[in-house]
């Protein structure tokens, strides 16, 4: 009898391929006889490298092309960095699995000239690269003496720019560096008191056609319950705020017994205004906790901050 086959749609960046190949190997180990292949391609977010992410929008920036492969019947699943996957998925697709989370923290990598420094001690005017408005707003709030510059490209390209002296430091995700075998480039782990991470950061999301029970059964062996509950709360929080991955919205989550604890942040682009709050509730209803936290932040002024940001981004996108 012919072995069963499963096709994975993936971005072709080095980090995406490392993540996707990990999923491939784990599925083949869990299901002897299953043949898993990878269909790699570039997404819009991979192709447009000379424009800040916030200016080209983020609805499906790294996912639309992969989703199209599933709709066309050329792939059964797509592997995403969960932070890149919009909270509202196209009709007919679903988030079938969330894998165990790597360290979701933001970290600092530095040019060798600054190896004796931390963020707080870097000289005034030091150039720090980041493409994330979330990181930008929080770090501007805490370190107004630093100059923040947009940086695009994959992780290795960014590190090459850092080492060439185009930047004095970079803000990156710990999980990405660890998966690429580059944990040695982590100079400083940024505490959540300073920089709350992106929704879903550090976890992989496996998207699939809705209600395909055979595929769901195959991929659910990779599901990690604690990560799933934390990320569902985070994604519900983001969805309720109608934010995307390129908006200054940050989170931190934890599981304590049967309770999910969620901390959230919304900041203005200049970092002058930053509001935070926390909610907790039963882990069997994590999305309710996320929605409650979003409502609390809206009551503190988050809605007005986000509307101003959306207006600014829309105006910049026209130019």
mmCIF file with all atom_site columns, C-alpha atoms in Angstrom, residues 53 124 191 199 273 315:
data_model
loop_
_atom_site.group_PDB
_atom_site.id
_atom_site.type_symbol
_atom_site.label_atom_id
_atom_site.label_alt_id
_atom_site.label_comp_id
_atom_site.label_asym_id
_atom_site.label_entity_id
_atom_site.label_seq_id
_atom_site.pdbx_PDB_ins_code
_atom_site.Cartn_x
_atom_site.Cartn_y
_atom_site.Cartn_z
_atom_site.occupancy
_atom_site.B_iso_or_equiv
_atom_site.pdbx_formal_charge
_atom_site.auth_seq_id
_atom_site.auth_comp_id
_atom_site.auth_asym_id
_atom_site.auth_atom_id
_atom_site.pdbx_PDB_model_num
ATOM 1 C CA . UNK A 1 53  ? 6.734  46.653 7.434  1.00 0.00 ? 53  UNK A CA 1
ATOM 2 C CA . UNK A 1 124 ? 23.764 58.471 23.671 1.00 0.00 ? 124 UNK A CA 1
ATOM 3 C CA . UNK A 1 191 ? 13.173 41.748 30.686 1.00 0.00 ? 191 UNK A CA 1
ATOM 4 C CA . UNK A 1 199 ? 1.584  37.877 20.390 1.00 0.00 ? 199 UNK A CA 1
ATOM 5 C CA . UNK A 1 273 ? 2.345  57.003 26.331 1.00 0.00 ? 273 UNK A CA 1
ATOM 6 C CA . UNK A 1 315 ? -1.218 58.455 5.848  1.00 0.00 ? 315 UNK A CA 1
#
